[in-house]
Short mmCIF file of C-alpha atoms in Angstrom, two decimals:
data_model
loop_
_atom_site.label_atom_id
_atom_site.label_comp_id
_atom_site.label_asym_id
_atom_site.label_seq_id
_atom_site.Cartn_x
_atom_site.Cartn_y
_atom_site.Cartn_z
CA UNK A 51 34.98 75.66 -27.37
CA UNK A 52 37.42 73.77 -25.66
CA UNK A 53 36.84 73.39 -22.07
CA UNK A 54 39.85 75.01 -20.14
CA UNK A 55 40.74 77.12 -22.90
CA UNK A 56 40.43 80.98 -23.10
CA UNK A 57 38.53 82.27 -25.89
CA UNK A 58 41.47 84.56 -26.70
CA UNK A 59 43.81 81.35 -27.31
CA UNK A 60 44.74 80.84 -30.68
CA UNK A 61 44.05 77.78 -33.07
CA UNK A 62 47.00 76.21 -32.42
CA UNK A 63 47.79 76.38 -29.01
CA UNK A 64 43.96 74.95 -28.93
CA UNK A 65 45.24 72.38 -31.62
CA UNK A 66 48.26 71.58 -28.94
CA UNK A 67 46.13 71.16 -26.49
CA UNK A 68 43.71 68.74 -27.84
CA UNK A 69 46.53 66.76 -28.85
CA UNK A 70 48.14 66.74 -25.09
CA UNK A 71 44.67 65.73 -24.17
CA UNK A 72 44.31 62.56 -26.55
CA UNK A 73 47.98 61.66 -25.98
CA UNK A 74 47.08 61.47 -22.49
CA UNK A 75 44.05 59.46 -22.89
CA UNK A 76 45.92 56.86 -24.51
CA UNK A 77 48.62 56.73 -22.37
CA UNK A 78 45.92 56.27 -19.09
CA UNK A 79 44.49 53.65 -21.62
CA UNK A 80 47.70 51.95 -21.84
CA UNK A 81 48.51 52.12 -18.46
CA UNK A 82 45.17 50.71 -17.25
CA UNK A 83 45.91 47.38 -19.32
CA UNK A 84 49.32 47.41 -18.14
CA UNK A 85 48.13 47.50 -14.29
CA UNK A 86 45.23 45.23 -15.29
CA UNK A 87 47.92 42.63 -16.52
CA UNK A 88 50.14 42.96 -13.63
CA UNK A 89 47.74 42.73 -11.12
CA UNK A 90 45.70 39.30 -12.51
CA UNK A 91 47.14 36.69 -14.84
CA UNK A 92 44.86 35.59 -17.41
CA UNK A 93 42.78 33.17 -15.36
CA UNK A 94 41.78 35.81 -13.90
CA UNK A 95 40.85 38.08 -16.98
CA UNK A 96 39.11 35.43 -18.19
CA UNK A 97 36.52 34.94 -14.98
CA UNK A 98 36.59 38.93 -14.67
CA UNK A 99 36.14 39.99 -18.12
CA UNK A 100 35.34 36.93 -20.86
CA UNK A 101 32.90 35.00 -18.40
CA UNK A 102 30.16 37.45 -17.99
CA UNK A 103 30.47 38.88 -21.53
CA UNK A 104 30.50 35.51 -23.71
CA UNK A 105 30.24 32.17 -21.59
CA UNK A 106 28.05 32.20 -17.93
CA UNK A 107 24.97 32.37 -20.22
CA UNK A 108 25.80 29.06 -21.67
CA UNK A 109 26.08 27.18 -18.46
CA UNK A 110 22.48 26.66 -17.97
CA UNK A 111 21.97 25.96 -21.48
CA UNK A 112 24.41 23.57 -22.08
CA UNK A 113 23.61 22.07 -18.31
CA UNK A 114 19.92 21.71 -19.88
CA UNK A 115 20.73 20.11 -23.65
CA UNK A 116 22.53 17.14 -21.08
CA UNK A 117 19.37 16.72 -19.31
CA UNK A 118 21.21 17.59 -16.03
CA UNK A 119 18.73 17.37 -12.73
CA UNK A 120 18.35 17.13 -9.09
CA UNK A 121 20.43 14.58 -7.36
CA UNK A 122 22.71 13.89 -10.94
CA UNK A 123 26.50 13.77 -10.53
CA UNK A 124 28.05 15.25 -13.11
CA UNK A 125 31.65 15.75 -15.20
CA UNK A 126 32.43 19.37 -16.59
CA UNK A 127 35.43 18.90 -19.08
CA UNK A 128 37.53 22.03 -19.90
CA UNK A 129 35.72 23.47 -16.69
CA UNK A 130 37.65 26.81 -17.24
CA UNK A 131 37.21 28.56 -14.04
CA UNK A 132 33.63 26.88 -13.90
CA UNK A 133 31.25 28.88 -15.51
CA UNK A 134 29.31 25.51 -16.74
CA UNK A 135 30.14 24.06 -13.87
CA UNK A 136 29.04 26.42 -11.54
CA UNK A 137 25.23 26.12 -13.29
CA UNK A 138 25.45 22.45 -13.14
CA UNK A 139 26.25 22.21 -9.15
CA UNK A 140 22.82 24.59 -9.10
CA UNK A 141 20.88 22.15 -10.84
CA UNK A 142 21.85 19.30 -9.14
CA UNK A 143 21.62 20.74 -6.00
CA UNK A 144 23.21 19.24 -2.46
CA UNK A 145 21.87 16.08 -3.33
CA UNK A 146 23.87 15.56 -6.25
CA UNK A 147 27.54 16.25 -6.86
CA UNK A 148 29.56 17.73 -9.27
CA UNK A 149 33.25 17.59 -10.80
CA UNK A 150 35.25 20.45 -12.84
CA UNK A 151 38.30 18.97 -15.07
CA UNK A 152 40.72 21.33 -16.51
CA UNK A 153 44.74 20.81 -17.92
CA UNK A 154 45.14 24.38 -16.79
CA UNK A 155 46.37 24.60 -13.35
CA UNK A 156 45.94 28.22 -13.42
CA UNK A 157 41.89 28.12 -15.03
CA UNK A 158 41.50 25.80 -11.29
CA UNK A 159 42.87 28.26 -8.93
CA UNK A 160 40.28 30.53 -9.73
CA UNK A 161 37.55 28.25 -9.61
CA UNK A 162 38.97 26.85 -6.50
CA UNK A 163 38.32 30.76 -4.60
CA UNK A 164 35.01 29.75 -5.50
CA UNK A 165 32.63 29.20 -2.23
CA UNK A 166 31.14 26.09 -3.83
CA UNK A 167 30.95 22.36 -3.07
CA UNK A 168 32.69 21.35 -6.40
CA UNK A 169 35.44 18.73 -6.63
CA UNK A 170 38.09 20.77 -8.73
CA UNK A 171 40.37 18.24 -10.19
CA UNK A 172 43.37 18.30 -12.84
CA UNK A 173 43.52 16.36 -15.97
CA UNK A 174 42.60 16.07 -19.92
CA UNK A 175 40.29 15.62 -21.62
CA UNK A 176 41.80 12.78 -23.71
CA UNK A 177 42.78 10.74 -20.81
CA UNK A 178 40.20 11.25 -18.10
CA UNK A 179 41.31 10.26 -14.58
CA UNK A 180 38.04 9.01 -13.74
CA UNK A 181 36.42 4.94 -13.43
CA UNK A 182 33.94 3.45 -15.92
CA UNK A 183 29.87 4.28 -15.82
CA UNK A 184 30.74 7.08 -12.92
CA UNK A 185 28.38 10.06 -14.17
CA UNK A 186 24.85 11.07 -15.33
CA UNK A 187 26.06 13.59 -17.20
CA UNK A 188 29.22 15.01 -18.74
CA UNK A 189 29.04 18.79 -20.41
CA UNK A 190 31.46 21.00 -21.95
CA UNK A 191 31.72 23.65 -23.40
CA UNK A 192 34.03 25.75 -25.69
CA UNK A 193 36.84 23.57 -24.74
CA UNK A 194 36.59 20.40 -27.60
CA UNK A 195 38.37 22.93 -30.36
CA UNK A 196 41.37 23.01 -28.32
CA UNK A 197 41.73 19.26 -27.83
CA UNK A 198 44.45 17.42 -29.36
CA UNK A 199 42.67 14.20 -29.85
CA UNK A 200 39.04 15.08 -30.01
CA UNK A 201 37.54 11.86 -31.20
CA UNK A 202 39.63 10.36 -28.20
CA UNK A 203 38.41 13.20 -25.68
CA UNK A 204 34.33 12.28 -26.65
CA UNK A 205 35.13 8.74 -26.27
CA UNK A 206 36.80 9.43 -22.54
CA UNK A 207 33.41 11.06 -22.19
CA UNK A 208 31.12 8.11 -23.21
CA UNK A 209 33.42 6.10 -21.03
CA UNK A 210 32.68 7.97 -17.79
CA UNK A 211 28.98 8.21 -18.53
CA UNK A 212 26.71 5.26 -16.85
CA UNK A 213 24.33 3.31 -18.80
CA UNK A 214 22.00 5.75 -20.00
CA UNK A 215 23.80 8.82 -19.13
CA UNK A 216 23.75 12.09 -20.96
CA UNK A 217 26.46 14.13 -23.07
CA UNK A 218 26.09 17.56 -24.34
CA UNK A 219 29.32 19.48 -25.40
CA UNK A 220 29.00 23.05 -27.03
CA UNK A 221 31.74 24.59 -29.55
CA UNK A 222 31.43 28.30 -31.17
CA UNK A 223 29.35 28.15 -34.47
CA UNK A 224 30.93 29.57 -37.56
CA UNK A 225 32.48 33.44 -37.39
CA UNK A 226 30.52 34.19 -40.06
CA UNK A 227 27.17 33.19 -37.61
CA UNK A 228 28.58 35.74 -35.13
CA UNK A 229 28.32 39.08 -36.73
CA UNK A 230 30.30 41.20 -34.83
CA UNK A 231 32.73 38.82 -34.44
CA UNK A 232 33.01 38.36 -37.92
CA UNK A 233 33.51 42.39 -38.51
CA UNK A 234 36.20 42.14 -36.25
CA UNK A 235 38.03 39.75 -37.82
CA UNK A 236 37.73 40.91 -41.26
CA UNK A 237 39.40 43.82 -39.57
CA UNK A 238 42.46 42.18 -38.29
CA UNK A 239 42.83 41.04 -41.84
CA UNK A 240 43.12 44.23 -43.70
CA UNK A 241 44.99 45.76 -40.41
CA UNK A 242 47.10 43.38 -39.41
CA UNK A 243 47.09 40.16 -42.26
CA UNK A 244 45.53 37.24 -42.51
CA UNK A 245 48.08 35.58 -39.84
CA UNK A 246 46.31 37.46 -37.01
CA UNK A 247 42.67 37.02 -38.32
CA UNK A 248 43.25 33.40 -38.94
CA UNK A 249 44.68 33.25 -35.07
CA UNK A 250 41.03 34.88 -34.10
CA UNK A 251 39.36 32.82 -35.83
CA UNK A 252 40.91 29.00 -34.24
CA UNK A 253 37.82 29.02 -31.32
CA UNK A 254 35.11 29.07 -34.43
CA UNK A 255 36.52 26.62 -37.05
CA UNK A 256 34.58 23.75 -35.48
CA UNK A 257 31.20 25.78 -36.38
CA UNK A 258 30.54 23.05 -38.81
CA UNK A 259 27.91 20.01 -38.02
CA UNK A 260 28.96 17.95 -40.78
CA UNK A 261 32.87 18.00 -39.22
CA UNK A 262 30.63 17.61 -35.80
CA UNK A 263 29.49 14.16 -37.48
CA UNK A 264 32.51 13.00 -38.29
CA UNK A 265 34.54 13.67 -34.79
CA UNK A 266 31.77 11.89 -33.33
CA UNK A 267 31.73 8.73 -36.01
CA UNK A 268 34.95 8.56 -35.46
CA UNK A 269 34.62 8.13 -31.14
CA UNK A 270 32.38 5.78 -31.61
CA UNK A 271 29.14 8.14 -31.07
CA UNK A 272 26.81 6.96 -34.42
CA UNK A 273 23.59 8.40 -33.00
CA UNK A 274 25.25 12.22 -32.13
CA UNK A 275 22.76 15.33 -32.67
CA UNK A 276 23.86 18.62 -33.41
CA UNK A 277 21.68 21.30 -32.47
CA UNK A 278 22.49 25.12 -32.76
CA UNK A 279 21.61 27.27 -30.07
CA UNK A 280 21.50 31.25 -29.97
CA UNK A 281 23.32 33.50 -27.45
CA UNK A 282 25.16 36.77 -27.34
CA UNK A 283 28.30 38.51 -26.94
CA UNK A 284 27.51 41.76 -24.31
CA UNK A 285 30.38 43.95 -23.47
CA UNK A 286 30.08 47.82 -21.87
CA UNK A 287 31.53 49.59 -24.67
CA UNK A 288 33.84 48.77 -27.88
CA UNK A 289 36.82 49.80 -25.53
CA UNK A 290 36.15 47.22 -23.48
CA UNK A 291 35.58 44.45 -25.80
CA UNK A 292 39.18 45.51 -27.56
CA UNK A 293 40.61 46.08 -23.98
CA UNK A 294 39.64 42.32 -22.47
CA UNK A 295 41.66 40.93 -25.93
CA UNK A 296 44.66 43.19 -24.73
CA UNK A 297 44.57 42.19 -21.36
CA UNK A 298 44.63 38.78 -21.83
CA UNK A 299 47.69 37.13 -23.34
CA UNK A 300 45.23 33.88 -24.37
CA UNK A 301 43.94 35.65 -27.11
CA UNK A 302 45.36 38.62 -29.16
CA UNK A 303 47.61 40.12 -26.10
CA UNK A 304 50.03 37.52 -27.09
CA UNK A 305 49.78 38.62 -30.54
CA UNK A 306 49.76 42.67 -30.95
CA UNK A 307 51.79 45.22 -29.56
CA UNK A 308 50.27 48.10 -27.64
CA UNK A 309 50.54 50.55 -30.82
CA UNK A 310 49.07 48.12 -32.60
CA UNK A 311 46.19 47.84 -30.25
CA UNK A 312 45.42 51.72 -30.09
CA UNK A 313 44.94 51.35 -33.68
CA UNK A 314 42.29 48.40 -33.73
CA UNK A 315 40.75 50.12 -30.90
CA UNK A 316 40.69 53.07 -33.54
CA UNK A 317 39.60 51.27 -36.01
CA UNK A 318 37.46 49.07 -34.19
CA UNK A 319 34.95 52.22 -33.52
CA UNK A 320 33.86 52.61 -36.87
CA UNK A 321 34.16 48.77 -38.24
CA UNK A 322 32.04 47.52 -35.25
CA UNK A 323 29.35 50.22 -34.51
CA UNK A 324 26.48 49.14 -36.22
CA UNK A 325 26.64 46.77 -33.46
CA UNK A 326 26.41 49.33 -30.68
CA UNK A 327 23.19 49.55 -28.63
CA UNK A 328 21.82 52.57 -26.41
CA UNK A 329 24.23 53.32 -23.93
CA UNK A 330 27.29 52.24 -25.78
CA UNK A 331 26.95 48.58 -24.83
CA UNK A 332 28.03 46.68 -27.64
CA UNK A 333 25.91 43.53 -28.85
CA UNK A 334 25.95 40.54 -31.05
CA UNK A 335 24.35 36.77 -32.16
CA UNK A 336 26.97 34.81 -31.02
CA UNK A 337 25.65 30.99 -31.60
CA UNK A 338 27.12 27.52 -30.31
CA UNK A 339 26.51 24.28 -31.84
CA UNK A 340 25.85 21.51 -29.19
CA UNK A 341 26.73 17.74 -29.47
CA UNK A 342 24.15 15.55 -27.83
CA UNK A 343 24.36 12.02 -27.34
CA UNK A 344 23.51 9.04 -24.86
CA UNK A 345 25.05 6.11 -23.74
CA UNK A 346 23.15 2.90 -24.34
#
């Protein structure tokens, strides 16, 4: 029985009425990412919605593969809105000191509203306004895929690091190493073509150590490691994992249309629920692979 519905209704006024219902749903659904987009641009969906779901766990861990301590001062490079960052500035504590670098002006407004004692500052990666033998460490992380010159951008890094200093710089592992992920994209292919899976898939195609290698030959870096590290992708439901890829035009909001988007979120129920955990929380390995090096 449907609830609100006589038992002396026939079939298809019920039929009417369930489809009043689920046309309404999706409208409210639509609306909400409308309102969610008007209201924040996506710096701000990023810190609200991609940060605790993907990248605040990685902060300590990438803060750790660089050796960061007490009393280090230390680079972040493609600081976002400072989710490494923020871990780094806890490590080192007051005695140390700690600088976010981003060439997104809006990324450092957000991390600006931040009540921390970080020196936000603006600037690339492949031309880092910063002297010679200045840091203990420099960390980054998810940022080197984007670079234009990425040999260039590790050997800006080396250059800031002191005699002895640390690097670490994480990138996403392979799709194919992040299950879910990789159900998901296979799912833009068949729904949408290979043009929209293939624009998914741009943050992972650095999951490679071998290409790792050879970016880091070519800096200068001969004595690079590459170490793979586990983590995992957490959001509250399915909805909300297709929702924050609406919301934010950074990712596929700049790519689908809205009736495209109720149909992935259809879609995306079956294709991605052997991934769902008690509760409807949706899980998944989502690994990094780390570049670790040190100056001599």
């Amino acid at each position: 029985m449907v609830m609100g519905l006589h038992h002396t209704e026939s079939i298809p006024c019920v039929r009417r009425h369930i489809h009043r219902m689920c046309r309404g749903l999706k409208i409210r659904w639509r609306k909400a990412m409308t309102t969610l987009e008007e209201v924040c641009g996506p710096a701000e969906i990023y810190d609200v919605q991609f940060v605790p779901a993907l990248f605040a766990q990685w902060g300590p861990v990438v803060a750790g593969e660089a050796g960061v301590q007490n009393g280090d001062r230390v680079l972040d490079v493609a600081c976002g809105t400072g989710a490494l960052t923020l871990a780094a500035a806890e490590i080192a504590g007051p005695s140390g000191s700690v600088v976010g670098l981003d060439a997104n002006p809006e990324m450092l407004a957000v991390a600006r509203r931040k009540p921390v004692q970080i020196e936000w500052l603006e600037g690339t990666a492949e031309a880092l306004p910063l002297p010679n033998n200045s840091f203990d460490a420099v960390v980054s992380q998810f940022g080197l895929m984007f670079f234009e010159d990425k040999p260039k951008a590790l050997a800006e890094m080396m250059r800031v690091l002191r005699p002895g200093g640390r690097l670490a710089v994480a990138v996403c592992d392979a799709v194919e190493n992040s299950p879910g992920y990789g159900a998901f994209a296979l799912l833009l292919d068949r729904l949408f073509g290979k043009g929209v899976g293939g624009a998914f898939r741009a943050p992972f195609y650095l999951g490679d150590a071998g290409r790792l290698h050879e970016i880091c030959n070519e800096a200068g870096i001969a004595d690079a490691e590459v170490v793979q590290r586990n983590g995992m992708v957490r959001f509250k439901s399915i909805d909300a994992l297709v929702s924050t890829e609406r919301a934010c035009v950074w990712t596929l909001g700049g790519v689908l249309t809205n009736e495209q988007f109720e149909q992935l979120l259809k879609e995306s129920e079956t294709a991605l629920k052997p991934f769902v955990i008690d509760g409807g929380t949706i899980e998944f390995d989502m690994p990094s692979l780390i570049i670790k090096a040190r100056k001599s």
